[in-house]
GROMACS .gro file of C-alpha atoms in nm:
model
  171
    1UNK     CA    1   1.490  -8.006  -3.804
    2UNK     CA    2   1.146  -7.855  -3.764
    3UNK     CA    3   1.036  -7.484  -3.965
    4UNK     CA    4   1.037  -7.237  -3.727
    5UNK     CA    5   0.709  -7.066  -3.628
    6UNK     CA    6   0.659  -6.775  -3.840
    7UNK     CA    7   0.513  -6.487  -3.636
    8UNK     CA    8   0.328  -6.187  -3.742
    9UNK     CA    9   0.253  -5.850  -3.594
   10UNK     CA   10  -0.108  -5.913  -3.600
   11UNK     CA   11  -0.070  -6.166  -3.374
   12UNK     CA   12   0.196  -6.000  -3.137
   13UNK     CA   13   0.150  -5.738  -2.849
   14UNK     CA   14   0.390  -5.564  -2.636
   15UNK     CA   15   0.370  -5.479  -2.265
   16UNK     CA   16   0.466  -5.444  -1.923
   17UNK     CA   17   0.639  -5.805  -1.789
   18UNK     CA   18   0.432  -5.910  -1.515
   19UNK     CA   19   0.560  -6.129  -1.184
   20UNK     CA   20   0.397  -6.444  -1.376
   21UNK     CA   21   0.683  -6.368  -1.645
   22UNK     CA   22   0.985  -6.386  -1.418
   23UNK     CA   23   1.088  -6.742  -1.479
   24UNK     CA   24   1.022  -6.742  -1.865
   25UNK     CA   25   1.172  -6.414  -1.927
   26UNK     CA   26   1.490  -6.498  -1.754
   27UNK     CA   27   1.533  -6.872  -1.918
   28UNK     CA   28   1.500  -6.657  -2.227
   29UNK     CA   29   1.768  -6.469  -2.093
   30UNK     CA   30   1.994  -6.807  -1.955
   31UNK     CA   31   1.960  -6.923  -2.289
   32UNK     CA   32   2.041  -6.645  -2.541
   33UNK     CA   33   2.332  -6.474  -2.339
   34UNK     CA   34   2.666  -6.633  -2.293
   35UNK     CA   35   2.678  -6.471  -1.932
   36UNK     CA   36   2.356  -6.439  -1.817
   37UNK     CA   37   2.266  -6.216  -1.442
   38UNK     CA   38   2.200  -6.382  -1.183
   39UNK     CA   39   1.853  -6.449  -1.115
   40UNK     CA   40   1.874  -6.252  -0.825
   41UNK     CA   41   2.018  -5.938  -1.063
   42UNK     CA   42   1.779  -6.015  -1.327
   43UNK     CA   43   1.459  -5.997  -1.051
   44UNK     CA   44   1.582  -5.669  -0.901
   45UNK     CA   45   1.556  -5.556  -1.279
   46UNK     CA   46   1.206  -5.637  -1.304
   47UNK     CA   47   1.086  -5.358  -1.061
   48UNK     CA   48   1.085  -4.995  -1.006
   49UNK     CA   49   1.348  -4.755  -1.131
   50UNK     CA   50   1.347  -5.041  -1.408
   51UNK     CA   51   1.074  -5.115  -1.713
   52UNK     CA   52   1.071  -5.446  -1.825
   53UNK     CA   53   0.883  -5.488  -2.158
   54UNK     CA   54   0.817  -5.837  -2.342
   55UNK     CA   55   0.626  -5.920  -2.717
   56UNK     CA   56   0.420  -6.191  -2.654
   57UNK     CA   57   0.238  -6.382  -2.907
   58UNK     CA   58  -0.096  -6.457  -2.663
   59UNK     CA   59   0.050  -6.545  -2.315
   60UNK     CA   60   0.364  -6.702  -2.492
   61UNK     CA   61   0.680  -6.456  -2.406
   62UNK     CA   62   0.882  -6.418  -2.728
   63UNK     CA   63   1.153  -6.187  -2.606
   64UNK     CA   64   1.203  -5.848  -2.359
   65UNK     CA   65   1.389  -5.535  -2.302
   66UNK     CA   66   1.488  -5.422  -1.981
   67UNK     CA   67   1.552  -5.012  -1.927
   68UNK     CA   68   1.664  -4.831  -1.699
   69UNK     CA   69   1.531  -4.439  -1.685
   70UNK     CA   70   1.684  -4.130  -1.517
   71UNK     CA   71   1.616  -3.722  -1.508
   72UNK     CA   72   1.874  -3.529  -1.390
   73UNK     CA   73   1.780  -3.147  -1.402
   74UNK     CA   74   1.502  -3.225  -1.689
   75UNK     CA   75   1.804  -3.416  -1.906
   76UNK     CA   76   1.583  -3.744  -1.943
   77UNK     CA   77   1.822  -4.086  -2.060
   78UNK     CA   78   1.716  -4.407  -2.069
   79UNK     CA   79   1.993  -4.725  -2.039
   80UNK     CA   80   1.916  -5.018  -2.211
   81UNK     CA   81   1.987  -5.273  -1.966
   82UNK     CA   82   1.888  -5.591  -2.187
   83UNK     CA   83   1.753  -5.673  -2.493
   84UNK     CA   84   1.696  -6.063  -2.600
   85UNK     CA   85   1.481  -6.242  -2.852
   86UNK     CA   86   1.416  -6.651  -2.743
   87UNK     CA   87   1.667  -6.856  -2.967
   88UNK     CA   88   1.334  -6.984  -3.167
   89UNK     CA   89   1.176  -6.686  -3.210
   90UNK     CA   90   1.506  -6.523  -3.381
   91UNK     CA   91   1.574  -6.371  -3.735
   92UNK     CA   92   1.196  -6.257  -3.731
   93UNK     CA   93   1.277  -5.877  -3.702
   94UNK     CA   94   1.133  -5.914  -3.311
   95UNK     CA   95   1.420  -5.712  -3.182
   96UNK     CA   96   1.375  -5.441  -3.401
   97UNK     CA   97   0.998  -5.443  -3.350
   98UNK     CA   98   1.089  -5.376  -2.957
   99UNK     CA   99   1.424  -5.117  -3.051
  100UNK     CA  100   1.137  -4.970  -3.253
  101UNK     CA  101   0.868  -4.955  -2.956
  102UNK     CA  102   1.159  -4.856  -2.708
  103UNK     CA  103   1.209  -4.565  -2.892
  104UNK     CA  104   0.864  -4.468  -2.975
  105UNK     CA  105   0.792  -4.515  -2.594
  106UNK     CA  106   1.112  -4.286  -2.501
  107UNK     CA  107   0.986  -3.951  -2.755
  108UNK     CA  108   0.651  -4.036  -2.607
  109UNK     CA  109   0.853  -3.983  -2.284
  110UNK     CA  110   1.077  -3.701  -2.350
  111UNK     CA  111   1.373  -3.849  -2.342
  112UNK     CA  112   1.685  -3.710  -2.480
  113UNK     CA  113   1.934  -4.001  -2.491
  114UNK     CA  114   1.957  -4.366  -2.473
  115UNK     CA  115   2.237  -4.585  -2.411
  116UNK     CA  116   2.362  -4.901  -2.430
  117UNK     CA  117   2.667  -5.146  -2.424
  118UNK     CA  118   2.731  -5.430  -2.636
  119UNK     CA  119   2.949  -5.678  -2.725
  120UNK     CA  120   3.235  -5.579  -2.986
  121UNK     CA  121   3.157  -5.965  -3.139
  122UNK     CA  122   2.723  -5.957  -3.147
  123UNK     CA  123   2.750  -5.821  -3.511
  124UNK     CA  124   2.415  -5.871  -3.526
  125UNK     CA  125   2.308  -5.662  -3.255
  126UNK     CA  126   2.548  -5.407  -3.358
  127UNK     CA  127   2.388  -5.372  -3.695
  128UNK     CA  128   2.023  -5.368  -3.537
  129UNK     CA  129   2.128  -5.091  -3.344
  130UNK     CA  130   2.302  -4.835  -3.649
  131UNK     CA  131   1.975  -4.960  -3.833
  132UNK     CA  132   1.796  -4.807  -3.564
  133UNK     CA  133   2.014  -4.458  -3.530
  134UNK     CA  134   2.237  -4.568  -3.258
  135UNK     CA  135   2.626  -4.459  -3.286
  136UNK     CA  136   2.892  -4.597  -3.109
  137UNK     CA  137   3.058  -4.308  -2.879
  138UNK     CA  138   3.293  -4.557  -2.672
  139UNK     CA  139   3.496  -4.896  -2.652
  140UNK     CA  140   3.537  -5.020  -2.336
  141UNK     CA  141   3.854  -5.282  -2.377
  142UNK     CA  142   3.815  -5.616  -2.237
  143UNK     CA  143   3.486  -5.482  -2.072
  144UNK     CA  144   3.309  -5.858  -2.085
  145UNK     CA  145   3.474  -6.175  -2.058
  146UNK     CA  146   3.502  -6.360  -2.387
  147UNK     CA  147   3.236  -6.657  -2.457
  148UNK     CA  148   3.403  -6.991  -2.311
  149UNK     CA  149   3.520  -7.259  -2.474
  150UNK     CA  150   3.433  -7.641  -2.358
  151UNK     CA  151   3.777  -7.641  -2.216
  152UNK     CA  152   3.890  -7.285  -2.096
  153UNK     CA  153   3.776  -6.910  -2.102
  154UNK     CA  154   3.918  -6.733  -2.396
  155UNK     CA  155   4.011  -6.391  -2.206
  156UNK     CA  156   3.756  -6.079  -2.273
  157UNK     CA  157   3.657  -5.854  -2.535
  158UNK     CA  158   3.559  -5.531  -2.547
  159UNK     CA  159   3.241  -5.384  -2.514
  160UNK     CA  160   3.092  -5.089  -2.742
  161UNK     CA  161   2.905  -4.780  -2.580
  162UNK     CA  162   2.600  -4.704  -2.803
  163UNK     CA  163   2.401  -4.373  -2.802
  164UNK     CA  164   2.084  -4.287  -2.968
  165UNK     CA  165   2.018  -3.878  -2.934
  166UNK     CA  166   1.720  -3.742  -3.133
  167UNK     CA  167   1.546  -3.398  -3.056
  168UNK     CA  168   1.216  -3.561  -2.942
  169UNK     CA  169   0.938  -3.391  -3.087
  170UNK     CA  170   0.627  -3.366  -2.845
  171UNK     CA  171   0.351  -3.638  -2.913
   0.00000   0.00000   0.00000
């Protein structure tokens, strides 16, 4: 088995996806999620009301997020639709660099609240997000279905509703 490719945050930027990054951002997608969007769902995602930030390591698209922003009477949220590291670029601390610029991008914004939903079983998401100041405010039961087996789906499992609710300081 080949050593991973360490990256570093001198080598890494963050910004915008761009329509060149469609079809690498969502087989990055395909293969980290055990139900994936459609690729129809996932393109409607890429454009406006949503932001769809990636890290890239030159042109080379290591992972994204996908938000989703609203302002009702000056109450700014953002929902974060998706969040996803490439299988090979994982256990590098990518996903918190992004949780990290998401935030810093939503005080920067004014935002009051963030959300998200995860699964109750992606203990490693779950702890990325209390790491980050996210609390879970919800359970939705049997919210996604469960990951299948070779032989049969294993029924669903319930999905945790995550907050994230900081006075943002102005910038």
């Amino acid at each position: 088995m080949s050593k991973k490719h360490m990256l570093t945050l001198e080598n890494l930027s963050i910004r915008h996806l761009s329509s060149h990054d469609r079809a690498q951002a969502y087989a990055i997608m395909a293969s980290a999620q055990p139900h994936p969007w459609s690729e129809k769902t996932f393109n409607s995602c890429l454009t406006f009301p949503y932001a769809a930030v990636g890290i890239y390591e030159g042109l080379v698209l290591h992972g994204f997020y996908i938000t989703l922003e609203t302002d009702i009477s000056n109450h700014k949220e953002l929902t974060l639709m998706e969040i996803v590291i490439a299988s090979q670029s994982q256990g590098q601390g990518l996903g918190g660099y992004l949780l990290a610029h998401l935030i810093q991008q939503a005080r920067t914004a004014k935002v009051a609240e963030i959300w998200l939903e995860v699964r109750a079983s992606n203990a490693p998401a779950i702890h990325l997000y209390h790491k980050h100041g996210f609390t879970q405010i919800h359970v939705r039961k049997n919210y996604y279905p469960a990951i299948q087996s070779d032989t049969a789906l294993l029924g669903r499992e319930d999905g945790l509703v995550m907050r994230y609710h900081r006075e943002f300081s102005p910038v």
